[in-house]
């Protein structure tokens, strides 16, 4: 319909640091006071800022005033608001990383994966069966937002039914399979396994920095998000790979009604970011100053997990999950998972979230994940300064026997 | 929490046309064949592209790879995902135009005004009264999306109850007051006027290019959108001015669950665009090459309405609404409204949408607005080429008596 919505996503090395406000150089230094509250409740992926800062203007994007006025990005596409360049870069990245099959899939872009989850529930539910909303389940510990996202407007189409292990109703249901799992990093399979089940694979963390890539996923519906892949949570860009065209079509309808599409600026910037990380993985294309993005992330998380494990090993109060060594097709090495969250257990009968709060560390209680208050989820994706302060404080927390 | 999310919104006059792909110069020329389908169904505001194109790089924004990674834009603000610069520019623009009071209001940003409408319904409904979802009404002809947005997930919190003129239930209700109205451009007041009514003023079109500005609106809840104000529909940015802090807080909660905030890129770009149009209205700040944005838009719409009225005056088949001359505080002139849509009536017993479709003109049927199929809504905001082709075809459509 209109050519003006094509991405103008360009490197602009000429207008580099000279035009950037000086104070941006200091943005990543929080200069936290020693008694600062450390918020590790959210999974805010600010640890990646150091990588992107090193790149300077290598992946700068520009928008003139006259770009992307229209609602439409690609009127002929099923997903008419999806920027063609983003579609291309999503496909390329999956092929480079080898974590998902894209051939034969429809891509639906969303305002983050939260919107895509709602779009999936809408697409898989039966509008003619209003008396009986479809059950949505996930195995505990499950991502704390699933219940809230499913029930917040009390939809008559779908309803949260809790822990998949306890689900025994007949008829259709939707099971959210999060793999690696949020909060505990475990690789998951569906647990209900009944005939009328529909599976949604939330693969937000199936990237090499978090977990070994054991092969391309090829499930019916797979969800990904830029937030956890590259760290650009502020952009609110997620995508779904959907096999069935009718499901994809209904998801697009949901997003059309909910927000009339997805920000073009965010999509075009995400396309550039994905392009750069694909390039960073290539021996032939990669400029010398560009580290492999996933190796960089993996390295950072490996270091952090080592610090945390070393501490917890000598602390009788806490335990952490253990992960098997697995061969990663992407790195060509045997490696453990280094999840985005630490799912920490207090071995005494205490409310673990409260315990940490007493030390000015905000975490998310196991209760929020349908689990026990002895557990907390701790983000491993904060900035260095926050992580270091967390580790420092953690080293001073001991069991009741040893004084808390 | 983190300074890195501050807007870097800058003029970059050095890296101007030299780095822009050449084909962008031609984007606004559609080169439509004479028998092309003209889509005037959507209110896609592409007519503004000519204004923005004239500005070249005057309002170009840039994003480096390391900006805006966090979910948070302003963690201390009630609306924690609202970019401070956007908040500032929204307030400035309302003060410059004089179309809304901002003092004493909370600003909530949304992914377009569709999301804000849902956030308002969520905020005004009573979660404890699930058996009895609150009725949502609007006077016919009402914006066609209201019913769809209210009912698409069959919420137990709120329910579309149709034409406000027919509403006679007791108890709380929500009335959408769209002024100027979409589709017909009329200035509106609430029509139910019962004690427990809650009003939402959708003021998307209360800008000087569409209608005389007769004073600053100061209703409890007012919705605006960048799409219709500046033409940047692709950005998906809207905002609400909300008097009651608890309503604002619940709206923020809705957007948090629905999409975990709003794209930072889109917000920062919108801030720059609003800044430029505020500047364009100022005798002191305005650079000589910058036309007053609202005067430009008003001029364009005045020309188009003149062409359309001249045609319709001599065509016995169609009629258009008439608008009174009113004093506009912004322009300092007496002027008529020049709405974003023409609400056209066929004076014969025909399905008007079908009639236009036969001439390859896509419009939206009156039925979609709770009205009669004798009416259609026609977008006046298309590109020149499309508008001219529409007018040309319209001149050949006559009543049955004269041959159609």
PDB file of C-alpha atoms in Angstrom, chain B residues 130-370:
ATOM      1  CA  UNK B 130     -18.012 -10.111  38.651  1.00  0.00           C
ATOM      2  CA  UNK B 131     -21.595 -11.310  38.243  1.00  0.00           C
ATOM      3  CA  UNK B 132     -22.541  -7.938  36.849  1.00  0.00           C
ATOM      4  CA  UNK B 133     -20.008  -6.450  34.432  1.00  0.00           C
ATOM      5  CA  UNK B 134     -20.281  -2.700  34.059  1.00  0.00           C
ATOM      6  CA  UNK B 135     -22.109  -1.456  30.959  1.00  0.00           C
ATOM      7  CA  UNK B 136     -20.154   0.527  28.384  1.00  0.00           C
ATOM      8  CA  UNK B 137     -22.175   2.788  26.109  1.00  0.00           C
ATOM      9  CA  UNK B 138     -21.742   5.485  23.493  1.00  0.00           C
ATOM     10  CA  UNK B 139     -24.255   7.415  21.431  1.00  0.00           C
ATOM     11  CA  UNK B 140     -24.721   6.325  17.811  1.00  0.00           C
ATOM     12  CA  UNK B 141     -22.998   6.820  15.512  1.00  0.00           C
ATOM     13  CA  UNK B 142     -20.144   5.673  17.770  1.00  0.00           C
ATOM     14  CA  UNK B 143     -16.516   4.780  16.976  1.00  0.00           C
ATOM     15  CA  UNK B 144     -16.678   1.290  15.495  1.00  0.00           C
ATOM     16  CA  UNK B 145     -13.887  -0.076  17.688  1.00  0.00           C
ATOM     17  CA  UNK B 146     -15.559   0.601  21.027  1.00  0.00           C
ATOM     18  CA  UNK B 147     -17.771  -2.476  20.881  1.00  0.00           C
ATOM     19  CA  UNK B 148     -14.963  -4.723  19.636  1.00  0.00           C
ATOM     20  CA  UNK B 149     -12.398  -3.464  22.147  1.00  0.00           C
ATOM     21  CA  UNK B 150     -14.889  -3.877  25.000  1.00  0.00           C
ATOM     22  CA  UNK B 151     -16.054  -7.378  24.146  1.00  0.00           C
ATOM     23  CA  UNK B 152     -13.253  -9.189  22.290  1.00  0.00           C
ATOM     24  CA  UNK B 153     -12.052 -11.284  25.224  1.00  0.00           C
ATOM     25  CA  UNK B 154     -15.545 -11.479  26.829  1.00  0.00           C
ATOM     26  CA  UNK B 155     -14.434  -9.717  29.968  1.00  0.00           C
ATOM     27  CA  UNK B 156     -16.414 -10.333  33.144  1.00  0.00           C
ATOM     28  CA  UNK B 157     -15.541  -6.795  34.265  1.00  0.00           C
ATOM     29  CA  UNK B 158     -17.179  -4.759  31.499  1.00  0.00           C
ATOM     30  CA  UNK B 159     -19.622  -5.320  28.657  1.00  0.00           C
ATOM     31  CA  UNK B 160     -20.665  -3.338  25.617  1.00  0.00           C
ATOM     32  CA  UNK B 161     -24.273  -2.109  25.989  1.00  0.00           C
ATOM     33  CA  UNK B 162     -24.617  -0.224  22.703  1.00  0.00           C
ATOM     34  CA  UNK B 163     -26.288   3.085  21.969  1.00  0.00           C
ATOM     35  CA  UNK B 164     -26.226   5.455  24.940  1.00  0.00           C
ATOM     36  CA  UNK B 165     -29.617   6.862  23.818  1.00  0.00           C
ATOM     37  CA  UNK B 166     -31.271   3.552  24.634  1.00  0.00           C
ATOM     38  CA  UNK B 167     -29.511   2.887  27.917  1.00  0.00           C
ATOM     39  CA  UNK B 168     -31.888   2.806  30.878  1.00  0.00           C
ATOM     40  CA  UNK B 169     -30.298   0.456  33.409  1.00  0.00           C
ATOM     41  CA  UNK B 170     -29.730   1.552  36.969  1.00  0.00           C
ATOM     42  CA  UNK B 171     -26.331   1.435  38.593  1.00  0.00           C
ATOM     43  CA  UNK B 172     -22.853   2.328  37.398  1.00  0.00           C
ATOM     44  CA  UNK B 173     -22.032   2.602  33.698  1.00  0.00           C
ATOM     45  CA  UNK B 174     -19.271   4.005  31.503  1.00  0.00           C
ATOM     46  CA  UNK B 175     -20.139   6.411  28.685  1.00  0.00           C
ATOM     47  CA  UNK B 176     -17.608   7.061  25.943  1.00  0.00           C
ATOM     48  CA  UNK B 177     -17.982  10.683  24.840  1.00  0.00           C
ATOM     49  CA  UNK B 178     -16.086  11.201  21.608  1.00  0.00           C
ATOM     50  CA  UNK B 179     -15.711  14.864  20.775  1.00  0.00           C
ATOM     51  CA  UNK B 180     -15.335  15.728  17.956  1.00  0.00           C
ATOM     52  CA  UNK B 181     -17.089  12.505  17.208  1.00  0.00           C
ATOM     53  CA  UNK B 182     -15.715   9.692  15.083  1.00  0.00           C
ATOM     54  CA  UNK B 183     -17.328   9.167  12.537  1.00  0.00           C
ATOM     55  CA  UNK B 184     -19.321  12.390  12.095  1.00  0.00           C
ATOM     56  CA  UNK B 185     -17.159  15.201  13.514  1.00  0.00           C
ATOM     57  CA  UNK B 186     -19.877  16.532  15.828  1.00  0.00           C
ATOM     58  CA  UNK B 187     -18.994  18.141  19.194  1.00  0.00           C
ATOM     59  CA  UNK B 188     -20.617  15.999  21.834  1.00  0.00           C
ATOM     60  CA  UNK B 189     -21.928  15.995  25.370  1.00  0.00           C
ATOM     61  CA  UNK B 190     -22.854  12.935  27.434  1.00  0.00           C
ATOM     62  CA  UNK B 191     -26.378  11.714  26.762  1.00  0.00           C
ATOM     63  CA  UNK B 192     -27.267   9.292  29.586  1.00  0.00           C
ATOM     64  CA  UNK B 193     -26.666  11.708  32.479  1.00  0.00           C
ATOM     65  CA  UNK B 194     -27.493   9.374  35.361  1.00  0.00           C
ATOM     66  CA  UNK B 195     -26.000   9.661  38.815  1.00  0.00           C
ATOM     67  CA  UNK B 196     -23.689   6.645  38.667  1.00  0.00           C
ATOM     68  CA  UNK B 197     -22.277   7.346  35.228  1.00  0.00           C
ATOM     69  CA  UNK B 198     -18.545   7.557  34.617  1.00  0.00           C
ATOM     70  CA  UNK B 199     -17.465   9.529  31.583  1.00  0.00           C
ATOM     71  CA  UNK B 200     -14.484   8.891  29.328  1.00  0.00           C
ATOM     72  CA  UNK B 201     -13.795  11.741  26.926  1.00  0.00           C
ATOM     73  CA  UNK B 202     -12.091  10.498  23.793  1.00  0.00           C
ATOM     74  CA  UNK B 203     -10.578  13.716  22.428  1.00  0.00           C
ATOM     75  CA  UNK B 204      -8.450  12.157  19.671  1.00  0.00           C
ATOM     76  CA  UNK B 205      -9.706  14.763  17.200  1.00  0.00           C
ATOM     77  CA  UNK B 206      -9.816  17.819  19.456  1.00  0.00           C
ATOM     78  CA  UNK B 207      -6.983  19.543  17.603  1.00  0.00           C
ATOM     79  CA  UNK B 208      -7.098  22.757  15.538  1.00  0.00           C
ATOM     80  CA  UNK B 209      -6.759  21.111  12.121  1.00  0.00           C
ATOM     81  CA  UNK B 210     -10.058  19.275  12.651  1.00  0.00           C
ATOM     82  CA  UNK B 211     -12.214  21.577  14.739  1.00  0.00           C
ATOM     83  CA  UNK B 212     -12.280  25.008  16.381  1.00  0.00           C
ATOM     84  CA  UNK B 213     -10.639  24.943  19.816  1.00  0.00           C
ATOM     85  CA  UNK B 214     -13.231  26.607  22.021  1.00  0.00           C
ATOM     86  CA  UNK B 215     -11.421  26.151  25.333  1.00  0.00           C
ATOM     87  CA  UNK B 216      -9.281  23.786  27.392  1.00  0.00           C
ATOM     88  CA  UNK B 217     -11.128  20.542  28.153  1.00  0.00           C
ATOM     89  CA  UNK B 218     -11.007  19.574  31.817  1.00  0.00           C
ATOM     90  CA  UNK B 219     -12.931  16.326  32.088  1.00  0.00           C
ATOM     91  CA  UNK B 220     -12.068  13.547  34.552  1.00  0.00           C
ATOM     92  CA  UNK B 221     -10.538  11.229  31.954  1.00  0.00           C
ATOM     93  CA  UNK B 222      -9.365  12.474  28.552  1.00  0.00           C
ATOM     94  CA  UNK B 223      -7.765  10.367  25.839  1.00  0.00           C
ATOM     95  CA  UNK B 224      -5.463  11.634  23.090  1.00  0.00           C
ATOM     96  CA  UNK B 225      -3.338   9.926  20.457  1.00  0.00           C
ATOM     97  CA  UNK B 226      -0.279  10.865  18.448  1.00  0.00           C
ATOM     98  CA  UNK B 227      -1.833   9.105  15.425  1.00  0.00           C
ATOM     99  CA  UNK B 228      -4.466  11.774  14.901  1.00  0.00           C
ATOM    100  CA  UNK B 229      -2.580  14.702  16.368  1.00  0.00           C
ATOM    101  CA  UNK B 230       0.620  14.477  14.282  1.00  0.00           C
ATOM    102  CA  UNK B 231      -0.086  11.593  11.882  1.00  0.00           C
ATOM    103  CA  UNK B 232       2.404   9.145  13.417  1.00  0.00           C
ATOM    104  CA  UNK B 233       0.035   6.190  13.633  1.00  0.00           C
ATOM    105  CA  UNK B 234       2.870   3.706  13.143  1.00  0.00           C
ATOM    106  CA  UNK B 235       4.373   4.681  16.500  1.00  0.00           C
ATOM    107  CA  UNK B 236       1.365   3.515  18.542  1.00  0.00           C
ATOM    108  CA  UNK B 237       1.515   6.225  21.172  1.00  0.00           C
ATOM    109  CA  UNK B 238      -1.485   7.608  22.998  1.00  0.00           C
ATOM    110  CA  UNK B 239      -1.924   9.313  26.347  1.00  0.00           C
ATOM    111  CA  UNK B 240      -4.561   9.813  28.964  1.00  0.00           C
ATOM    112  CA  UNK B 241      -5.016  12.803  31.255  1.00  0.00           C
ATOM    113  CA  UNK B 242      -6.541  11.427  34.429  1.00  0.00           C
ATOM    114  CA  UNK B 243      -7.685  13.424  37.434  1.00  0.00           C
ATOM    115  CA  UNK B 244      -8.084  10.628  39.997  1.00  0.00           C
ATOM    116  CA  UNK B 245      -4.807   9.072  41.082  1.00  0.00           C
ATOM    117  CA  UNK B 246      -6.449   5.719  41.805  1.00  0.00           C
ATOM    118  CA  UNK B 247      -7.883   5.505  38.314  1.00  0.00           C
ATOM    119  CA  UNK B 248      -4.486   6.411  36.874  1.00  0.00           C
ATOM    120  CA  UNK B 249      -2.828   3.775  39.058  1.00  0.00           C
ATOM    121  CA  UNK B 250      -5.195   1.040  37.848  1.00  0.00           C
ATOM    122  CA  UNK B 251      -4.656   2.102  34.229  1.00  0.00           C
ATOM    123  CA  UNK B 252      -0.891   1.766  34.744  1.00  0.00           C
ATOM    124  CA  UNK B 253      -1.491  -1.691  36.233  1.00  0.00           C
ATOM    125  CA  UNK B 254      -3.478  -2.719  33.143  1.00  0.00           C
ATOM    126  CA  UNK B 255      -0.688  -1.632  30.806  1.00  0.00           C
ATOM    127  CA  UNK B 256       1.867  -3.360  33.020  1.00  0.00           C
ATOM    128  CA  UNK B 257       0.028  -6.680  32.727  1.00  0.00           C
ATOM    129  CA  UNK B 258      -0.992  -6.247  29.105  1.00  0.00           C
ATOM    130  CA  UNK B 259       2.359  -5.212  27.588  1.00  0.00           C
ATOM    131  CA  UNK B 260       4.775  -4.365  30.497  1.00  0.00           C
ATOM    132  CA  UNK B 261       4.822  -0.731  29.459  1.00  0.00           C
ATOM    133  CA  UNK B 262       5.135   1.080  26.152  1.00  0.00           C
ATOM    134  CA  UNK B 263       8.009   1.112  23.623  1.00  0.00           C
ATOM    135  CA  UNK B 264      10.693   3.588  24.700  1.00  0.00           C
ATOM    136  CA  UNK B 265      11.755   4.302  21.112  1.00  0.00           C
ATOM    137  CA  UNK B 266       8.225   5.245  20.110  1.00  0.00           C
ATOM    138  CA  UNK B 267       7.857   7.467  23.183  1.00  0.00           C
ATOM    139  CA  UNK B 268      11.140   9.272  22.612  1.00  0.00           C
ATOM    140  CA  UNK B 269      10.358   9.845  18.962  1.00  0.00           C
ATOM    141  CA  UNK B 270       6.863  11.069  19.842  1.00  0.00           C
ATOM    142  CA  UNK B 271       8.423  13.485  22.343  1.00  0.00           C
ATOM    143  CA  UNK B 272      10.571  14.959  19.586  1.00  0.00           C
ATOM    144  CA  UNK B 273       7.643  15.209  17.164  1.00  0.00           C
ATOM    145  CA  UNK B 274       5.481  16.959  19.762  1.00  0.00           C
ATOM    146  CA  UNK B 275       8.344  19.318  20.570  1.00  0.00           C
ATOM    147  CA  UNK B 276       8.652  20.272  16.902  1.00  0.00           C
ATOM    148  CA  UNK B 277       4.939  20.958  16.505  1.00  0.00           C
ATOM    149  CA  UNK B 278       4.896  23.054  19.678  1.00  0.00           C
ATOM    150  CA  UNK B 279       7.835  25.020  18.263  1.00  0.00           C
ATOM    151  CA  UNK B 280       6.016  25.356  14.956  1.00  0.00           C
ATOM    152  CA  UNK B 281       3.244  27.245  16.761  1.00  0.00           C
ATOM    153  CA  UNK B 282       5.562  29.753  18.374  1.00  0.00           C
ATOM    154  CA  UNK B 283       6.386  33.090  16.737  1.00  0.00           C
ATOM    155  CA  UNK B 284       9.589  33.308  18.745  1.00  0.00           C
ATOM    156  CA  UNK B 285      10.962  29.767  18.518  1.00  0.00           C
ATOM    157  CA  UNK B 286       9.802  28.765  15.046  1.00  0.00           C
ATOM    158  CA  UNK B 287      12.560  28.544  12.413  1.00  0.00           C
ATOM    159  CA  UNK B 288      11.556  30.213   9.127  1.00  0.00           C
ATOM    160  CA  UNK B 289      11.371  26.926   7.218  1.00  0.00           C
ATOM    161  CA  UNK B 290       8.858  25.509   9.672  1.00  0.00           C
ATOM    162  CA  UNK B 291       5.158  25.974   8.886  1.00  0.00           C
ATOM    163  CA  UNK B 292       2.733  26.030  11.763  1.00  0.00           C
ATOM    164  CA  UNK B 293       1.748  22.373  11.861  1.00  0.00           C
ATOM    165  CA  UNK B 294      -1.899  22.862  12.758  1.00  0.00           C
ATOM    166  CA  UNK B 295      -2.402  25.616  10.195  1.00  0.00           C
ATOM    167  CA  UNK B 296      -0.845  23.367   7.569  1.00  0.00           C
ATOM    168  CA  UNK B 297      -3.173  20.516   8.500  1.00  0.00           C
ATOM    169  CA  UNK B 298      -6.180  22.789   8.660  1.00  0.00           C
ATOM    170  CA  UNK B 299      -5.346  24.235   5.258  1.00  0.00           C
ATOM    171  CA  UNK B 300      -5.038  20.777   3.700  1.00  0.00           C
ATOM    172  CA  UNK B 301      -8.322  19.582   5.203  1.00  0.00           C
ATOM    173  CA  UNK B 302     -10.099  22.814   4.275  1.00  0.00           C
ATOM    174  CA  UNK B 303      -9.063  22.333   0.640  1.00  0.00           C
ATOM    175  CA  UNK B 304     -10.218  18.720   0.649  1.00  0.00           C
ATOM    176  CA  UNK B 305     -13.528  19.500   2.297  1.00  0.00           C
ATOM    177  CA  UNK B 306     -14.113  22.274  -0.223  1.00  0.00           C
ATOM    178  CA  UNK B 307     -13.549  19.890  -3.128  1.00  0.00           C
ATOM    179  CA  UNK B 308     -15.822  17.301  -1.555  1.00  0.00           C
ATOM    180  CA  UNK B 309     -18.601  19.756  -0.681  1.00  0.00           C
ATOM    181  CA  UNK B 310     -18.520  21.330  -4.144  1.00  0.00           C
ATOM    182  CA  UNK B 311     -19.027  17.915  -5.665  1.00  0.00           C
ATOM    183  CA  UNK B 312     -21.715  16.762  -3.274  1.00  0.00           C
ATOM    184  CA  UNK B 313     -23.658  20.007  -3.606  1.00  0.00           C
ATOM    185  CA  UNK B 314     -24.422  19.144  -7.206  1.00  0.00           C
ATOM    186  CA  UNK B 315     -24.976  15.451  -6.590  1.00  0.00           C
ATOM    187  CA  UNK B 316     -28.521  14.588  -5.532  1.00  0.00           C
ATOM    188  CA  UNK B 317     -27.416  11.182  -4.224  1.00  0.00           C
ATOM    189  CA  UNK B 318     -25.175  12.250  -1.332  1.00  0.00           C
ATOM    190  CA  UNK B 319     -25.307  14.608   1.618  1.00  0.00           C
ATOM    191  CA  UNK B 320     -22.718  15.645   4.181  1.00  0.00           C
ATOM    192  CA  UNK B 321     -23.082  16.988   7.729  1.00  0.00           C
ATOM    193  CA  UNK B 322     -22.985  20.731   8.203  1.00  0.00           C
ATOM    194  CA  UNK B 323     -20.823  22.380  10.853  1.00  0.00           C
ATOM    195  CA  UNK B 324     -21.381  25.757  12.543  1.00  0.00           C
ATOM    196  CA  UNK B 325     -18.894  28.599  12.360  1.00  0.00           C
ATOM    197  CA  UNK B 326     -17.172  28.853  15.730  1.00  0.00           C
ATOM    198  CA  UNK B 327     -14.462  30.998  17.188  1.00  0.00           C
ATOM    199  CA  UNK B 328     -11.206  29.070  17.520  1.00  0.00           C
ATOM    200  CA  UNK B 329      -9.024  30.303  20.361  1.00  0.00           C
ATOM    201  CA  UNK B 330      -5.986  28.791  18.725  1.00  0.00           C
ATOM    202  CA  UNK B 331      -6.239  30.413  15.301  1.00  0.00           C
ATOM    203  CA  UNK B 332      -8.092  33.511  16.492  1.00  0.00           C
ATOM    204  CA  UNK B 333     -10.587  33.087  13.652  1.00  0.00           C
ATOM    205  CA  UNK B 334     -14.140  31.972  13.128  1.00  0.00           C
ATOM    206  CA  UNK B 335     -13.947  28.652  11.360  1.00  0.00           C
ATOM    207  CA  UNK B 336     -15.910  25.524  10.565  1.00  0.00           C
ATOM    208  CA  UNK B 337     -14.879  22.032  11.539  1.00  0.00           C
ATOM    209  CA  UNK B 338     -12.967  20.051   8.891  1.00  0.00           C
ATOM    210  CA  UNK B 339     -13.217  16.569  10.342  1.00  0.00           C
ATOM    211  CA  UNK B 340     -10.868  13.689   9.737  1.00  0.00           C
ATOM    212  CA  UNK B 341     -13.758  11.702   8.282  1.00  0.00           C
ATOM    213  CA  UNK B 342     -16.625  12.482   5.952  1.00  0.00           C
ATOM    214  CA  UNK B 343     -19.838  10.907   7.255  1.00  0.00           C
ATOM    215  CA  UNK B 344     -21.656  10.641   4.008  1.00  0.00           C
ATOM    216  CA  UNK B 345     -25.285   9.745   3.521  1.00  0.00           C
ATOM    217  CA  UNK B 346     -26.833   8.184   0.448  1.00  0.00           C
ATOM    218  CA  UNK B 347     -30.237   9.711  -0.052  1.00  0.00           C
ATOM    219  CA  UNK B 348     -31.552   6.641  -1.884  1.00  0.00           C
ATOM    220  CA  UNK B 349     -32.285   3.258  -0.326  1.00  0.00           C
ATOM    221  CA  UNK B 350     -28.932   1.701  -1.077  1.00  0.00           C
ATOM    222  CA  UNK B 351     -26.110   0.100   0.865  1.00  0.00           C
ATOM    223  CA  UNK B 352     -23.700   2.986   0.552  1.00  0.00           C
ATOM    224  CA  UNK B 353     -20.579   0.966   1.433  1.00  0.00           C
ATOM    225  CA  UNK B 354     -21.457  -1.516  -1.327  1.00  0.00           C
ATOM    226  CA  UNK B 355     -22.108   1.296  -3.775  1.00  0.00           C
ATOM    227  CA  UNK B 356     -18.628   2.749  -3.175  1.00  0.00           C
ATOM    228  CA  UNK B 357     -17.034  -0.686  -3.268  1.00  0.00           C
ATOM    229  CA  UNK B 358     -18.461  -1.080  -6.762  1.00  0.00           C
ATOM    230  CA  UNK B 359     -16.355   1.914  -7.672  1.00  0.00           C
ATOM    231  CA  UNK B 360     -13.274   0.488  -5.969  1.00  0.00           C
ATOM    232  CA  UNK B 361     -13.513   2.853  -3.034  1.00  0.00           C
ATOM    233  CA  UNK B 362     -13.335   1.125   0.341  1.00  0.00           C
ATOM    234  CA  UNK B 363     -15.263   2.939   3.071  1.00  0.00           C
ATOM    235  CA  UNK B 364     -16.678   1.873   6.419  1.00  0.00           C
ATOM    236  CA  UNK B 365     -20.397   1.158   6.543  1.00  0.00           C
ATOM    237  CA  UNK B 366     -22.669   3.066   8.906  1.00  0.00           C
ATOM    238  CA  UNK B 367     -23.670  -0.327  10.346  1.00  0.00           C
ATOM    239  CA  UNK B 368     -20.255  -0.591  11.980  1.00  0.00           C
ATOM    240  CA  UNK B 369     -21.018   2.597  13.920  1.00  0.00           C
ATOM    241  CA  UNK B 370     -24.374   1.349  15.184  1.00  0.00           C
TER     242      UNK B 370
END
